[in-house]
């Protein structure tokens, strides 16, 4: 998977061999757990490199700053690849399902990620403190869902919604289209101040 990922990275985004190896270790652990806990439908290394890892890193190219919260982290996307690529930024993975939380905690321990913590909670629960950036691959888009995200982000912060380009844009967001290995993807950027 890591060799495939390396080929997909733009020149502006360079990862060290150690970072690529951590992503490979995450992928191997994800596959190991996937038979017991439904973490991903993607099991092909080439597809994973594109649609999980390369796609997760897209927000870095659009001004992502820490601290970062990954809402609905699931198997750790986009939070774990971002935490690996941005080791100086604190990343919190928010996931409500116990089995997935167990996977995430195991992954952090195995990968030795010191800049990541896991929170077993939901958007509606609210944070202890707001973050500069919120990233999510979950499909938050109703007014109620978006309102639940507001307490999680600083007033001057930004929300990054990873979508298929066929999805409707998040209301009030600015859509950035990009291509990942022939797949059309979208990143909807929404200023926290626009949530109100």
JSON list of C-alpha atoms in Angstrom, two decimals:
[
{"chain": "A", "resi": 1, "resn": "UNK", "atom": "CA", "xyz": [0.00, 0.00, 0.00]},
{"chain": "A", "resi": 2, "resn": "UNK", "atom": "CA", "xyz": [2.73, 2.49, 0.91]},
{"chain": "A", "resi": 3, "resn": "UNK", "atom": "CA", "xyz": [4.43, 2.18, -2.50]},
{"chain": "A", "resi": 4, "resn": "UNK", "atom": "CA", "xyz": [1.11, 2.92, -4.20]},
{"chain": "A", "resi": 5, "resn": "UNK", "atom": "CA", "xyz": [0.56, 5.90, -1.89]},
{"chain": "A", "resi": 6, "resn": "UNK", "atom": "CA", "xyz": [4.00, 7.32, -2.61]},
{"chain": "A", "resi": 7, "resn": "UNK", "atom": "CA", "xyz": [3.18, 7.39, -6.35]},
{"chain": "A", "resi": 8, "resn": "UNK", "atom": "CA", "xyz": [-0.06, 9.32, -5.67]},
{"chain": "A", "resi": 9, "resn": "UNK", "atom": "CA", "xyz": [1.42, 12.11, -3.54]},
{"chain": "A", "resi": 10, "resn": "UNK", "atom": "CA", "xyz": [1.76, 15.55, -5.15]},
{"chain": "A", "resi": 11, "resn": "UNK", "atom": "CA", "xyz": [5.17, 17.24, -5.03]},
{"chain": "A", "resi": 12, "resn": "UNK", "atom": "CA", "xyz": [3.83, 19.72, -2.47]},
{"chain": "A", "resi": 13, "resn": "UNK", "atom": "CA", "xyz": [3.17, 16.90, -0.01]},
{"chain": "A", "resi": 14, "resn": "UNK", "atom": "CA", "xyz": [6.20, 14.88, 0.99]},
{"chain": "A", "resi": 15, "resn": "UNK", "atom": "CA", "xyz": [6.12, 12.12, 3.59]},
{"chain": "A", "resi": 16, "resn": "UNK", "atom": "CA", "xyz": [9.18, 10.60, 5.20]},
{"chain": "A", "resi": 17, "resn": "UNK", "atom": "CA", "xyz": [9.85, 6.85, 4.86]},
{"chain": "A", "resi": 18, "resn": "UNK", "atom": "CA", "xyz": [8.93, 6.52, 8.58]},
{"chain": "A", "resi": 19, "resn": "UNK", "atom": "CA", "xyz": [5.55, 8.20, 7.96]},
{"chain": "A", "resi": 20, "resn": "UNK", "atom": "CA", "xyz": [4.82, 5.93, 5.00]},
{"chain": "A", "resi": 21, "resn": "UNK", "atom": "CA", "xyz": [5.75, 2.92, 7.14]},
{"chain": "A", "resi": 22, "resn": "UNK", "atom": "CA", "xyz": [3.32, 4.05, 9.89]},
{"chain": "A", "resi": 23, "resn": "UNK", "atom": "CA", "xyz": [0.54, 4.29, 7.32]},
{"chain": "A", "resi": 24, "resn": "UNK", "atom": "CA", "xyz": [1.41, 0.81, 6.08]},
{"chain": "A", "resi": 25, "resn": "UNK", "atom": "CA", "xyz": [1.24, -0.51, 9.66]},
{"chain": "A", "resi": 26, "resn": "UNK", "atom": "CA", "xyz": [-2.15, 1.15, 10.14]},
{"chain": "A", "resi": 27, "resn": "UNK", "atom": "CA", "xyz": [-3.40, -0.47, 6.93]},
{"chain": "A", "resi": 28, "resn": "UNK", "atom": "CA", "xyz": [-2.19, -3.94, 7.99]},
{"chain": "A", "resi": 29, "resn": "UNK", "atom": "CA", "xyz": [-3.84, -3.60, 11.40]},
{"chain": "A", "resi": 30, "resn": "UNK", "atom": "CA", "xyz": [-7.05, -2.36, 9.77]},
{"chain": "A", "resi": 31, "resn": "UNK", "atom": "CA", "xyz": [-7.19, -5.47, 7.56]},
{"chain": "A", "resi": 32, "resn": "UNK", "atom": "CA", "xyz": [-6.46, -7.71, 10.55]},
{"chain": "A", "resi": 33, "resn": "UNK", "atom": "CA", "xyz": [-9.37, -6.23, 12.53]},
{"chain": "A", "resi": 34, "resn": "UNK", "atom": "CA", "xyz": [-11.73, -5.85, 9.57]},
{"chain": "A", "resi": 35, "resn": "UNK", "atom": "CA", "xyz": [-12.94, -9.45, 9.76]},
{"chain": "A", "resi": 36, "resn": "UNK", "atom": "CA", "xyz": [-14.22, -8.85, 13.32]},
{"chain": "A", "resi": 37, "resn": "UNK", "atom": "CA", "xyz": [-15.16, -5.16, 13.18]},
{"chain": "A", "resi": 38, "resn": "UNK", "atom": "CA", "xyz": [-16.58, -3.63, 10.01]},
{"chain": "A", "resi": 39, "resn": "UNK", "atom": "CA", "xyz": [-13.99, -0.89, 9.41]},
{"chain": "A", "resi": 40, "resn": "UNK", "atom": "CA", "xyz": [-13.73, -0.68, 5.62]},
{"chain": "A", "resi": 41, "resn": "UNK", "atom": "CA", "xyz": [-15.23, -2.13, 2.45]},
{"chain": "A", "resi": 42, "resn": "UNK", "atom": "CA", "xyz": [-11.92, -1.41, 0.66]},
{"chain": "A", "resi": 43, "resn": "UNK", "atom": "CA", "xyz": [-9.44, -4.27, 0.90]},
{"chain": "A", "resi": 44, "resn": "UNK", "atom": "CA", "xyz": [-7.38, -3.67, -2.26]},
{"chain": "A", "resi": 45, "resn": "UNK", "atom": "CA", "xyz": [-4.04, -1.95, -1.40]},
{"chain": "A", "resi": 46, "resn": "UNK", "atom": "CA", "xyz": [-4.11, 0.28, -4.50]},
{"chain": "A", "resi": 47, "resn": "UNK", "atom": "CA", "xyz": [-7.66, 1.47, -3.76]},
{"chain": "A", "resi": 48, "resn": "UNK", "atom": "CA", "xyz": [-6.78, 1.99, -0.09]},
{"chain": "A", "resi": 49, "resn": "UNK", "atom": "CA", "xyz": [-3.73, 4.08, -1.00]},
{"chain": "A", "resi": 50, "resn": "UNK", "atom": "CA", "xyz": [-5.95, 6.35, -3.11]},
{"chain": "A", "resi": 51, "resn": "UNK", "atom": "CA", "xyz": [-9.31, 6.45, -1.35]},
{"chain": "A", "resi": 52, "resn": "UNK", "atom": "CA", "xyz": [-8.20, 6.15, 2.27]},
{"chain": "A", "resi": 53, "resn": "UNK", "atom": "CA", "xyz": [-4.68, 7.55, 2.65]},
{"chain": "A", "resi": 54, "resn": "UNK", "atom": "CA", "xyz": [-4.14, 9.98, -0.25]},
{"chain": "A", "resi": 55, "resn": "UNK", "atom": "CA", "xyz": [-7.71, 11.26, 0.09]},
{"chain": "A", "resi": 56, "resn": "UNK", "atom": "CA", "xyz": [-7.27, 11.81, 3.85]},
{"chain": "A", "resi": 57, "resn": "UNK", "atom": "CA", "xyz": [-4.26, 14.04, 3.23]},
{"chain": "A", "resi": 58, "resn": "UNK", "atom": "CA", "xyz": [-6.16, 16.41, 0.88]},
{"chain": "A", "resi": 59, "resn": "UNK", "atom": "CA", "xyz": [-7.05, 18.88, 3.64]},
{"chain": "A", "resi": 60, "resn": "UNK", "atom": "CA", "xyz": [-3.35, 19.62, 4.26]},
{"chain": "A", "resi": 61, "resn": "UNK", "atom": "CA", "xyz": [-3.24, 21.26, 0.83]},
{"chain": "A", "resi": 62, "resn": "UNK", "atom": "CA", "xyz": [-6.09, 23.59, 1.86]},
{"chain": "A", "resi": 63, "resn": "UNK", "atom": "CA", "xyz": [-4.80, 25.23, 5.01]},
{"chain": "A", "resi": 64, "resn": "UNK", "atom": "CA", "xyz": [-5.48, 22.58, 7.65]},
{"chain": "A", "resi": 65, "resn": "UNK", "atom": "CA", "xyz": [-4.11, 23.62, 11.05]},
{"chain": "A", "resi": 66, "resn": "UNK", "atom": "CA", "xyz": [-4.18, 22.01, 14.47]},
{"chain": "A", "resi": 67, "resn": "UNK", "atom": "CA", "xyz": [-5.50, 21.16, 16.88]},
{"chain": "A", "resi": 68, "resn": "UNK", "atom": "CA", "xyz": [-7.74, 18.93, 14.74]},
{"chain": "A", "resi": 69, "resn": "UNK", "atom": "CA", "xyz": [-10.83, 16.89, 15.58]},
{"chain": "A", "resi": 70, "resn": "UNK", "atom": "CA", "xyz": [-11.87, 13.98, 13.33]},
{"chain": "A", "resi": 71, "resn": "UNK", "atom": "CA", "xyz": [-15.62, 13.55, 13.75]},
{"chain": "A", "resi": 72, "resn": "UNK", "atom": "CA", "xyz": [-16.86, 9.98, 13.21]},
{"chain": "A", "resi": 73, "resn": "UNK", "atom": "CA", "xyz": [-13.36, 8.56, 12.76]},
{"chain": "A", "resi": 74, "resn": "UNK", "atom": "CA", "xyz": [-14.36, 4.92, 12.16]},
{"chain": "A", "resi": 75, "resn": "UNK", "atom": "CA", "xyz": [-11.16, 3.12, 11.14]},
{"chain": "A", "resi": 76, "resn": "UNK", "atom": "CA", "xyz": [-9.15, 6.31, 11.62]},
{"chain": "A", "resi": 77, "resn": "UNK", "atom": "CA", "xyz": [-9.82, 8.23, 8.42]},
{"chain": "A", "resi": 78, "resn": "UNK", "atom": "CA", "xyz": [-8.89, 10.97, 7.85]},
{"chain": "A", "resi": 79, "resn": "UNK", "atom": "CA", "xyz": [-7.50, 11.50, 11.38]},
{"chain": "A", "resi": 80, "resn": "UNK", "atom": "CA", "xyz": [-4.71, 8.91, 11.56]},
{"chain": "A", "resi": 81, "resn": "UNK", "atom": "CA", "xyz": [-3.09, 9.74, 8.18]},
{"chain": "A", "resi": 82, "resn": "UNK", "atom": "CA", "xyz": [-3.31, 13.45, 9.08]},
{"chain": "A", "resi": 83, "resn": "UNK", "atom": "CA", "xyz": [-1.76, 12.84, 12.51]},
{"chain": "A", "resi": 84, "resn": "UNK", "atom": "CA", "xyz": [1.09, 10.89, 10.90]},
{"chain": "A", "resi": 85, "resn": "UNK", "atom": "CA", "xyz": [1.70, 13.61, 8.29]},
{"chain": "A", "resi": 86, "resn": "UNK", "atom": "CA", "xyz": [1.36, 16.45, 10.86]},
{"chain": "A", "resi": 87, "resn": "UNK", "atom": "CA", "xyz": [3.21, 15.16, 13.95]},
{"chain": "A", "resi": 88, "resn": "UNK", "atom": "CA", "xyz": [3.26, 18.60, 15.62]},
{"chain": "A", "resi": 89, "resn": "UNK", "atom": "CA", "xyz": [-0.55, 18.88, 15.59]},
{"chain": "A", "resi": 90, "resn": "UNK", "atom": "CA", "xyz": [-2.83, 17.40, 18.23]},
{"chain": "A", "resi": 91, "resn": "UNK", "atom": "CA", "xyz": [-5.54, 15.20, 16.67]},
{"chain": "A", "resi": 92, "resn": "UNK", "atom": "CA", "xyz": [-8.62, 13.91, 18.51]},
{"chain": "A", "resi": 93, "resn": "UNK", "atom": "CA", "xyz": [-10.54, 10.99, 16.99]},
{"chain": "A", "resi": 94, "resn": "UNK", "atom": "CA", "xyz": [-14.24, 11.09, 17.92]},
{"chain": "A", "resi": 95, "resn": "UNK", "atom": "CA", "xyz": [-16.05, 7.78, 17.48]},
{"chain": "A", "resi": 96, "resn": "UNK", "atom": "CA", "xyz": [-19.21, 6.58, 19.28]},
{"chain": "A", "resi": 97, "resn": "UNK", "atom": "CA", "xyz": [-18.94, 2.82, 18.61]},
{"chain": "A", "resi": 98, "resn": "UNK", "atom": "CA", "xyz": [-17.07, 0.82, 21.24]},
{"chain": "A", "resi": 99, "resn": "UNK", "atom": "CA", "xyz": [-15.48, -1.77, 18.90]},
{"chain": "A", "resi": 100, "resn": "UNK", "atom": "CA", "xyz": [-14.15, 0.94, 16.61]},
{"chain": "A", "resi": 101, "resn": "UNK", "atom": "CA", "xyz": [-12.82, 2.85, 19.61]},
{"chain": "A", "resi": 102, "resn": "UNK", "atom": "CA", "xyz": [-10.98, -0.34, 20.68]},
{"chain": "A", "resi": 103, "resn": "UNK", "atom": "CA", "xyz": [-9.44, -0.56, 17.21]},
{"chain": "A", "resi": 104, "resn": "UNK", "atom": "CA", "xyz": [-8.38, 3.10, 17.25]},
{"chain": "A", "resi": 105, "resn": "UNK", "atom": "CA", "xyz": [-6.77, 2.78, 20.68]},
{"chain": "A", "resi": 106, "resn": "UNK", "atom": "CA", "xyz": [-4.90, -0.35, 19.57]},
{"chain": "A", "resi": 107, "resn": "UNK", "atom": "CA", "xyz": [-3.74, 1.43, 16.39]},
{"chain": "A", "resi": 108, "resn": "UNK", "atom": "CA", "xyz": [-2.43, 4.44, 18.32]},
{"chain": "A", "resi": 109, "resn": "UNK", "atom": "CA", "xyz": [-0.51, 2.17, 20.68]},
{"chain": "A", "resi": 110, "resn": "UNK", "atom": "CA", "xyz": [0.99, 0.04, 17.86]},
{"chain": "A", "resi": 111, "resn": "UNK", "atom": "CA", "xyz": [1.92, 3.07, 15.75]},
{"chain": "A", "resi": 112, "resn": "UNK", "atom": "CA", "xyz": [3.35, 5.00, 18.70]},
{"chain": "A", "resi": 113, "resn": "UNK", "atom": "CA", "xyz": [1.29, 8.10, 17.87]},
{"chain": "A", "resi": 114, "resn": "UNK", "atom": "CA", "xyz": [1.76, 10.51, 20.78]},
{"chain": "A", "resi": 115, "resn": "UNK", "atom": "CA", "xyz": [-0.16, 13.41, 19.17]},
{"chain": "A", "resi": 116, "resn": "UNK", "atom": "CA", "xyz": [-3.50, 11.56, 19.00]},
{"chain": "A", "resi": 117, "resn": "UNK", "atom": "CA", "xyz": [-6.23, 10.80, 21.51]},
{"chain": "A", "resi": 118, "resn": "UNK", "atom": "CA", "xyz": [-9.54, 8.96, 21.15]},
{"chain": "A", "resi": 119, "resn": "UNK", "atom": "CA", "xyz": [-12.86, 10.21, 22.48]},
{"chain": "A", "resi": 120, "resn": "UNK", "atom": "CA", "xyz": [-15.77, 7.76, 22.66]},
{"chain": "A", "resi": 121, "resn": "UNK", "atom": "CA", "xyz": [-18.54, 10.27, 22.06]},
{"chain": "A", "resi": 122, "resn": "UNK", "atom": "CA", "xyz": [-20.90, 11.82, 19.50]},
{"chain": "A", "resi": 123, "resn": "UNK", "atom": "CA", "xyz": [-21.03, 15.26, 17.93]},
{"chain": "A", "resi": 124, "resn": "UNK", "atom": "CA", "xyz": [-24.04, 16.09, 20.13]},
{"chain": "A", "resi": 125, "resn": "UNK", "atom": "CA", "xyz": [-22.01, 15.46, 23.30]},
{"chain": "A", "resi": 126, "resn": "UNK", "atom": "CA", "xyz": [-19.84, 18.54, 22.71]},
{"chain": "A", "resi": 127, "resn": "UNK", "atom": "CA", "xyz": [-16.10, 18.92, 23.36]},
{"chain": "A", "resi": 128, "resn": "UNK", "atom": "CA", "xyz": [-14.05, 19.89, 26.40]},
{"chain": "A", "resi": 129, "resn": "UNK", "atom": "CA", "xyz": [-12.52, 22.65, 24.29]},
{"chain": "A", "resi": 130, "resn": "UNK", "atom": "CA", "xyz": [-12.95, 23.77, 20.65]},
{"chain": "A", "resi": 131, "resn": "UNK", "atom": "CA", "xyz": [-10.48, 22.92, 17.87]},
{"chain": "A", "resi": 132, "resn": "UNK", "atom": "CA", "xyz": [-9.07, 25.01, 15.01]},
{"chain": "A", "resi": 133, "resn": "UNK", "atom": "CA", "xyz": [-10.06, 22.40, 12.41]},
{"chain": "A", "resi": 134, "resn": "UNK", "atom": "CA", "xyz": [-12.77, 19.76, 12.15]},
{"chain": "A", "resi": 135, "resn": "UNK", "atom": "CA", "xyz": [-12.42, 17.02, 9.53]},
{"chain": "A", "resi": 136, "resn": "UNK", "atom": "CA", "xyz": [-15.02, 14.40, 8.70]},
{"chain": "A", "resi": 137, "resn": "UNK", "atom": "CA", "xyz": [-15.84, 11.76, 6.13]},
{"chain": "A", "resi": 138, "resn": "UNK", "atom": "CA", "xyz": [-19.25, 11.20, 7.72]},
{"chain": "A", "resi": 139, "resn": "UNK", "atom": "CA", "xyz": [-22.13, 12.79, 5.87]},
{"chain": "A", "resi": 140, "resn": "UNK", "atom": "CA", "xyz": [-23.13, 15.65, 8.15]},
{"chain": "A", "resi": 141, "resn": "UNK", "atom": "CA", "xyz": [-25.28, 18.06, 6.16]},
{"chain": "A", "resi": 142, "resn": "UNK", "atom": "CA", "xyz": [-28.67, 18.68, 7.77]},
{"chain": "A", "resi": 143, "resn": "UNK", "atom": "CA", "xyz": [-29.03, 21.96, 9.71]},
{"chain": "A", "resi": 144, "resn": "UNK", "atom": "CA", "xyz": [-29.33, 19.99, 12.98]},
{"chain": "A", "resi": 145, "resn": "UNK", "atom": "CA", "xyz": [-26.18, 17.96, 12.28]},
{"chain": "A", "resi": 146, "resn": "UNK", "atom": "CA", "xyz": [-24.21, 21.05, 11.32]},
{"chain": "A", "resi": 147, "resn": "UNK", "atom": "CA", "xyz": [-25.41, 22.88, 14.45]},
{"chain": "A", "resi": 148, "resn": "UNK", "atom": "CA", "xyz": [-24.09, 19.99, 16.58]},
{"chain": "A", "resi": 149, "resn": "UNK", "atom": "CA", "xyz": [-20.62, 20.55, 15.08]},
{"chain": "A", "resi": 150, "resn": "UNK", "atom": "CA", "xyz": [-20.45, 24.25, 15.99]},
{"chain": "A", "resi": 151, "resn": "UNK", "atom": "CA", "xyz": [-19.18, 23.85, 19.60]},
{"chain": "A", "resi": 152, "resn": "UNK", "atom": "CA", "xyz": [-16.30, 21.70, 18.32]},
{"chain": "A", "resi": 153, "resn": "UNK", "atom": "CA", "xyz": [-14.68, 24.47, 16.25]},
{"chain": "A", "resi": 154, "resn": "UNK", "atom": "CA", "xyz": [-13.07, 27.80, 17.21]},
{"chain": "A", "resi": 155, "resn": "UNK", "atom": "CA", "xyz": [-14.93, 30.82, 15.85]},
{"chain": "A", "resi": 156, "resn": "UNK", "atom": "CA", "xyz": [-11.98, 31.47, 13.50]},
{"chain": "A", "resi": 157, "resn": "UNK", "atom": "CA", "xyz": [-11.66, 27.78, 12.61]},
{"chain": "A", "resi": 158, "resn": "UNK", "atom": "CA", "xyz": [-12.55, 25.71, 9.56]},
{"chain": "A", "resi": 159, "resn": "UNK", "atom": "CA", "xyz": [-14.53, 22.54, 8.85]},
{"chain": "A", "resi": 160, "resn": "UNK", "atom": "CA", "xyz": [-13.38, 20.11, 6.14]},
{"chain": "A", "resi": 161, "resn": "UNK", "atom": "CA", "xyz": [-16.01, 17.74, 4.75]},
{"chain": "A", "resi": 162, "resn": "UNK", "atom": "CA", "xyz": [-14.62, 14.92, 2.58]},
{"chain": "A", "resi": 163, "resn": "UNK", "atom": "CA", "xyz": [-17.22, 13.93, -0.04]},
{"chain": "A", "resi": 164, "resn": "UNK", "atom": "CA", "xyz": [-17.72, 12.14, -3.29]},
{"chain": "A", "resi": 165, "resn": "UNK", "atom": "CA", "xyz": [-18.12, 14.84, -5.95]},
{"chain": "A", "resi": 166, "resn": "UNK", "atom": "CA", "xyz": [-21.59, 13.44, -6.66]},
{"chain": "A", "resi": 167, "resn": "UNK", "atom": "CA", "xyz": [-22.82, 14.50, -3.18]},
{"chain": "A", "resi": 168, "resn": "UNK", "atom": "CA", "xyz": [-24.57, 17.84, -2.73]},
{"chain": "A", "resi": 169, "resn": "UNK", "atom": "CA", "xyz": [-22.19, 20.44, -1.27]},
{"chain": "A", "resi": 170, "resn": "UNK", "atom": "CA", "xyz": [-22.52, 21.29, 2.42]},
{"chain": "A", "resi": 171, "resn": "UNK", "atom": "CA", "xyz": [-24.62, 24.48, 2.70]},
{"chain": "A", "resi": 172, "resn": "UNK", "atom": "CA", "xyz": [-22.53, 27.71, 2.67]},
{"chain": "A", "resi": 173, "resn": "UNK", "atom": "CA", "xyz": [-19.31, 25.78, 1.97]},
{"chain": "A", "resi": 174, "resn": "UNK", "atom": "CA", "xyz": [-16.72, 26.36, -0.74]},
{"chain": "A", "resi": 175, "resn": "UNK", "atom": "CA", "xyz": [-16.21, 23.18, -2.77]},
{"chain": "A", "resi": 176, "resn": "UNK", "atom": "CA", "xyz": [-12.77, 22.12, -3.96]},
{"chain": "A", "resi": 177, "resn": "UNK", "atom": "CA", "xyz": [-12.73, 19.32, -6.54]},
{"chain": "A", "resi": 178, "resn": "UNK", "atom": "CA", "xyz": [-9.71, 17.08, -6.99]},
{"chain": "A", "resi": 179, "resn": "UNK", "atom": "CA", "xyz": [-8.83, 13.78, -8.58]},
{"chain": "A", "resi": 180, "resn": "UNK", "atom": "CA", "xyz": [-7.42, 10.77, -6.76]},
{"chain": "A", "resi": 181, "resn": "UNK", "atom": "CA", "xyz": [-6.29, 8.01, -9.12]},
{"chain": "A", "resi": 182, "resn": "UNK", "atom": "CA", "xyz": [-9.12, 8.71, -11.56]},
{"chain": "A", "resi": 183, "resn": "UNK", "atom": "CA", "xyz": [-11.79, 9.13, -8.86]},
{"chain": "A", "resi": 184, "resn": "UNK", "atom": "CA", "xyz": [-13.43, 12.56, -8.61]},
{"chain": "A", "resi": 185, "resn": "UNK", "atom": "CA", "xyz": [-13.44, 13.74, -4.99]},
{"chain": "A", "resi": 186, "resn": "UNK", "atom": "CA", "xyz": [-14.61, 16.89, -3.22]},
{"chain": "A", "resi": 187, "resn": "UNK", "atom": "CA", "xyz": [-13.57, 18.75, -0.12]},
{"chain": "A", "resi": 188, "resn": "UNK", "atom": "CA", "xyz": [-16.23, 21.15, 1.17]},
{"chain": "A", "resi": 189, "resn": "UNK", "atom": "CA", "xyz": [-14.61, 23.94, 3.18]},
{"chain": "A", "resi": 190, "resn": "UNK", "atom": "CA", "xyz": [-16.81, 25.75, 5.66]},
{"chain": "A", "resi": 191, "resn": "UNK", "atom": "CA", "xyz": [-15.75, 28.59, 7.95]},
{"chain": "A", "resi": 192, "resn": "UNK", "atom": "CA", "xyz": [-16.94, 28.02, 11.51]},
{"chain": "A", "resi": 193, "resn": "UNK", "atom": "CA", "xyz": [-18.43, 31.53, 11.48]},
{"chain": "A", "resi": 194, "resn": "UNK", "atom": "CA", "xyz": [-20.74, 30.39, 8.66]},
{"chain": "A", "resi": 195, "resn": "UNK", "atom": "CA", "xyz": [-22.33, 27.69, 10.85]},
{"chain": "A", "resi": 196, "resn": "UNK", "atom": "CA", "xyz": [-24.50, 30.22, 12.66]}
]
